């Protein structure tokens, strides 16, 4: 029995036509046109429409999915999921005025954190639109990028809320 490579096209009696997207020691991961992703045994019965050789470990379904998510996050305004630091989960933000006769305001910290993440993601989208603009000249792009960097720097106070350092705001660093 010859092992099929990633990209091979098959037709399975139950799932229909599909493309091999990953190969393990015992299974093919196949994305079928009608049935989506299915894992089938390597020795399953199916018809080979087109075999690809020497492409067994080059790209896994996980890597394809990860790359697709990164592309969508980079070029759309889809909000990336950023976890809040564990110590803040379920907490609340209390805003108290100096005048004690006035009412204080309580906000669930998860709600506040979500708003911060939305601001961050919208700034990222604006940054991408500036960088890919065909109408702005290079100097205008540099000037606007410097403003964005300063905005990120102003928001670094909120980094304490983020669980992952990679999700935090980064402004310009001093040399």
mmCIF file of C-alpha atoms in Angstrom:
data_model
loop_
_atom_site.group_PDB
_atom_site.id
_atom_site.type_symbol
_atom_site.label_atom_id
_atom_site.label_comp_id
_atom_site.label_asym_id
_atom_site.label_seq_id
_atom_site.Cartn_x
_atom_site.Cartn_y
_atom_site.Cartn_z
ATOM 1 C CA UNK A 1 0.000 0.000 0.000
ATOM 2 C CA UNK A 2 1.352 3.393 -1.044
ATOM 3 C CA UNK A 3 0.976 6.312 1.388
ATOM 4 C CA UNK A 4 -0.869 9.329 -0.029
ATOM 5 C CA UNK A 5 0.619 12.790 0.421
ATOM 6 C CA UNK A 6 -1.037 16.015 1.505
ATOM 7 C CA UNK A 7 -3.045 17.442 -1.369
ATOM 8 C CA UNK A 8 -4.092 14.039 -2.723
ATOM 9 C CA UNK A 9 -7.694 13.923 -3.887
ATOM 10 C CA UNK A 10 -9.900 10.957 -3.045
ATOM 11 C CA UNK A 11 -13.500 9.811 -3.234
ATOM 12 C CA UNK A 12 -14.887 7.969 -0.209
ATOM 13 C CA UNK A 13 -18.099 5.920 -0.414
ATOM 14 C CA UNK A 14 -19.569 7.573 2.706
ATOM 15 C CA UNK A 15 -18.111 11.093 2.688
ATOM 16 C CA UNK A 16 -17.746 11.831 -1.024
ATOM 17 C CA UNK A 17 -14.886 13.746 -2.650
ATOM 18 C CA UNK A 18 -12.155 15.260 -0.507
ATOM 19 C CA UNK A 19 -8.551 16.398 -0.193
ATOM 20 C CA UNK A 20 -5.979 14.946 2.209
ATOM 21 C CA UNK A 21 -4.919 17.790 4.547
ATOM 22 C CA UNK A 22 -2.786 15.838 7.043
ATOM 23 C CA UNK A 23 -1.269 12.387 7.360
ATOM 24 C CA UNK A 24 -0.436 10.560 10.599
ATOM 25 C CA UNK A 25 0.912 7.053 11.135
ATOM 26 C CA UNK A 26 -2.604 5.560 11.146
ATOM 27 C CA UNK A 27 -4.933 8.180 9.672
ATOM 28 C CA UNK A 28 -5.605 10.587 6.858
ATOM 29 C CA UNK A 29 -7.239 13.881 7.749
ATOM 30 C CA UNK A 30 -9.458 14.612 4.775
ATOM 31 C CA UNK A 31 -11.518 17.724 4.094
ATOM 32 C CA UNK A 32 -14.560 16.560 2.180
ATOM 33 C CA UNK A 33 -16.617 18.902 -0.005
ATOM 34 C CA UNK A 34 -19.929 17.871 1.517
ATOM 35 C CA UNK A 35 -18.955 16.651 4.988
ATOM 36 C CA UNK A 36 -16.060 18.856 6.146
ATOM 37 C CA UNK A 37 -13.059 17.469 8.003
ATOM 38 C CA UNK A 38 -13.050 13.751 8.745
ATOM 39 C CA UNK A 39 -10.331 11.410 9.972
ATOM 40 C CA UNK A 40 -10.226 8.076 8.167
ATOM 41 C CA UNK A 41 -7.962 5.077 8.638
ATOM 42 C CA UNK A 42 -5.089 4.815 6.181
ATOM 43 C CA UNK A 43 -6.324 1.364 5.117
ATOM 44 C CA UNK A 44 -9.924 2.574 4.527
ATOM 45 C CA UNK A 45 -11.639 1.809 1.246
ATOM 46 C CA UNK A 46 -11.645 4.826 -1.103
ATOM 47 C CA UNK A 47 -10.873 5.703 -4.694
ATOM 48 C CA UNK A 48 -7.762 7.750 -5.432
ATOM 49 C CA UNK A 49 -8.604 10.550 -7.864
ATOM 50 C CA UNK A 50 -5.154 12.134 -7.830
ATOM 51 C CA UNK A 51 -2.199 11.031 -5.701
ATOM 52 C CA UNK A 52 0.446 13.466 -4.461
ATOM 53 C CA UNK A 53 3.789 12.003 -3.465
ATOM 54 C CA UNK A 54 6.398 13.175 -0.957
ATOM 55 C CA UNK A 55 4.070 15.620 0.770
ATOM 56 C CA UNK A 56 3.381 13.777 3.996
ATOM 57 C CA UNK A 57 4.662 16.119 6.704
ATOM 58 C CA UNK A 58 4.927 19.410 4.857
ATOM 59 C CA UNK A 59 1.752 21.119 6.160
ATOM 60 C CA UNK A 60 -0.708 19.928 8.758
ATOM 61 C CA UNK A 61 -4.341 20.943 9.045
ATOM 62 C CA UNK A 62 -3.442 22.713 12.303
ATOM 63 C CA UNK A 63 -0.835 24.840 10.506
ATOM 64 C CA UNK A 64 -3.293 25.704 7.726
ATOM 65 C CA UNK A 65 -5.951 26.661 10.272
ATOM 66 C CA UNK A 66 -3.452 28.723 12.300
ATOM 67 C CA UNK A 67 -2.271 30.561 9.178
ATOM 68 C CA UNK A 68 -5.832 31.260 8.072
ATOM 69 C CA UNK A 69 -6.712 32.682 11.511
ATOM 70 C CA UNK A 70 -3.650 34.943 11.422
ATOM 71 C CA UNK A 71 -4.553 36.215 7.950
ATOM 72 C CA UNK A 72 -8.167 36.889 8.938
ATOM 73 C CA UNK A 73 -7.104 38.700 12.100
ATOM 74 C CA UNK A 74 -4.571 40.775 10.200
ATOM 75 C CA UNK A 75 -6.833 41.851 7.346
ATOM 76 C CA UNK A 76 -10.274 42.081 8.957
ATOM 77 C CA UNK A 77 -11.739 43.773 11.982
ATOM 78 C CA UNK A 78 -12.520 40.465 13.660
ATOM 79 C CA UNK A 79 -11.707 40.703 17.352
ATOM 80 C CA UNK A 80 -8.944 38.443 18.534
ATOM 81 C CA UNK A 81 -9.746 36.534 21.700
ATOM 82 C CA UNK A 82 -7.478 37.848 24.449
ATOM 83 C CA UNK A 83 -7.815 36.242 27.865
ATOM 84 C CA UNK A 84 -7.990 38.397 30.964
ATOM 85 C CA UNK A 85 -5.420 37.698 33.694
ATOM 86 C CA UNK A 86 -6.770 35.087 36.124
ATOM 87 C CA UNK A 87 -6.602 37.380 39.143
ATOM 88 C CA UNK A 88 -9.090 39.807 37.534
ATOM 89 C CA UNK A 89 -11.709 37.250 36.414
ATOM 90 C CA UNK A 90 -15.079 38.018 37.975
ATOM 91 C CA UNK A 91 -13.742 41.221 39.560
ATOM 92 C CA UNK A 92 -15.192 44.697 39.357
ATOM 93 C CA UNK A 93 -13.878 48.168 38.664
ATOM 94 C CA UNK A 94 -15.111 50.763 41.154
ATOM 95 C CA UNK A 95 -14.974 54.453 40.225
ATOM 96 C CA UNK A 96 -15.437 56.745 43.191
ATOM 97 C CA UNK A 97 -15.781 60.534 42.879
ATOM 98 C CA UNK A 98 -13.927 62.823 45.293
ATOM 99 C CA UNK A 99 -17.277 64.191 46.456
ATOM 100 C CA UNK A 100 -18.574 61.415 48.733
ATOM 101 C CA UNK A 101 -22.181 62.620 48.346
ATOM 102 C CA UNK A 102 -22.098 61.457 44.723
ATOM 103 C CA UNK A 103 -22.667 57.842 43.776
ATOM 104 C CA UNK A 104 -19.787 55.593 42.802
ATOM 105 C CA UNK A 105 -19.902 53.475 39.667
ATOM 106 C CA UNK A 106 -19.209 49.723 39.534
ATOM 107 C CA UNK A 107 -18.330 48.022 36.254
ATOM 108 C CA UNK A 108 -17.631 44.304 35.850
ATOM 109 C CA UNK A 109 -13.928 44.172 35.048
ATOM 110 C CA UNK A 110 -14.610 41.639 32.270
ATOM 111 C CA UNK A 111 -16.797 44.256 30.521
ATOM 112 C CA UNK A 112 -14.141 46.934 30.951
ATOM 113 C CA UNK A 113 -11.442 44.558 29.685
ATOM 114 C CA UNK A 114 -13.544 43.691 26.626
ATOM 115 C CA UNK A 115 -13.773 47.407 25.760
ATOM 116 C CA UNK A 116 -9.989 47.779 26.076
ATOM 117 C CA UNK A 117 -9.486 44.811 23.726
ATOM 118 C CA UNK A 118 -11.915 46.364 21.216
ATOM 119 C CA UNK A 119 -9.961 49.639 21.305
ATOM 120 C CA UNK A 120 -6.691 47.765 20.768
ATOM 121 C CA UNK A 121 -8.071 45.748 17.861
ATOM 122 C CA UNK A 122 -9.568 48.814 16.168
ATOM 123 C CA UNK A 123 -6.261 50.654 16.460
ATOM 124 C CA UNK A 124 -4.563 47.637 14.843
ATOM 125 C CA UNK A 125 -7.037 47.714 11.957
ATOM 126 C CA UNK A 126 -6.475 51.452 11.526
ATOM 127 C CA UNK A 127 -2.719 50.828 11.510
ATOM 128 C CA UNK A 128 -3.075 48.167 8.809
ATOM 129 C CA UNK A 129 -5.260 50.436 6.686
ATOM 130 C CA UNK A 130 -2.727 53.248 6.965
ATOM 131 C CA UNK A 131 0.166 50.948 6.049
ATOM 132 C CA UNK A 132 -1.652 49.519 3.033
ATOM 133 C CA UNK A 133 -3.043 52.855 1.836
ATOM 134 C CA UNK A 134 -2.347 53.688 -1.797
ATOM 135 C CA UNK A 135 -3.229 57.387 -1.366
ATOM 136 C CA UNK A 136 -0.932 58.270 1.551
ATOM 137 C CA UNK A 137 2.717 58.989 0.772
ATOM 138 C CA UNK A 138 5.473 57.403 2.856
ATOM 139 C CA UNK A 139 6.001 60.460 5.064
ATOM 140 C CA UNK A 140 2.285 60.636 5.929
ATOM 141 C CA UNK A 141 2.339 56.933 6.810
ATOM 142 C CA UNK A 142 5.354 57.463 9.080
ATOM 143 C CA UNK A 143 3.697 60.449 10.798
ATOM 144 C CA UNK A 144 0.457 58.548 11.399
ATOM 145 C CA UNK A 145 2.370 55.471 12.579
ATOM 146 C CA UNK A 146 4.123 57.614 15.201
ATOM 147 C CA UNK A 147 0.733 58.789 16.521
ATOM 148 C CA UNK A 148 -0.444 55.186 16.733
ATOM 149 C CA UNK A 149 2.700 54.196 18.613
ATOM 150 C CA UNK A 150 2.020 57.007 21.105
ATOM 151 C CA UNK A 151 -1.581 55.814 21.494
ATOM 152 C CA UNK A 152 -0.309 52.315 22.318
ATOM 153 C CA UNK A 153 2.097 53.880 24.826
ATOM 154 C CA UNK A 154 -0.775 55.737 26.509
ATOM 155 C CA UNK A 155 -2.666 52.466 26.897
ATOM 156 C CA UNK A 156 0.168 50.456 28.516
ATOM 157 C CA UNK A 157 -1.412 51.115 31.934
ATOM 158 C CA UNK A 158 -4.022 48.507 31.037
ATOM 159 C CA UNK A 159 -1.419 45.779 30.349
ATOM 160 C CA UNK A 160 -1.910 44.507 33.905
ATOM 161 C CA UNK A 161 -5.304 43.145 32.770
ATOM 162 C CA UNK A 162 -3.916 40.901 30.014
ATOM 163 C CA UNK A 163 -3.068 37.295 30.752
ATOM 164 C CA UNK A 164 -0.619 36.970 27.841
ATOM 165 C CA UNK A 165 2.276 39.376 27.364
ATOM 166 C CA UNK A 166 1.874 39.049 23.581
ATOM 167 C CA UNK A 167 -1.582 40.685 23.829
ATOM 168 C CA UNK A 168 -0.341 43.762 25.677
ATOM 169 C CA UNK A 169 0.076 47.307 24.381
ATOM 170 C CA UNK A 170 3.593 48.349 23.365
ATOM 171 C CA UNK A 171 4.508 51.989 22.840
ATOM 172 C CA UNK A 172 7.814 53.409 21.697
ATOM 173 C CA UNK A 173 10.726 52.204 23.773
ATOM 174 C CA UNK A 174 13.401 54.534 25.009
ATOM 175 C CA UNK A 175 16.940 53.753 23.915
#
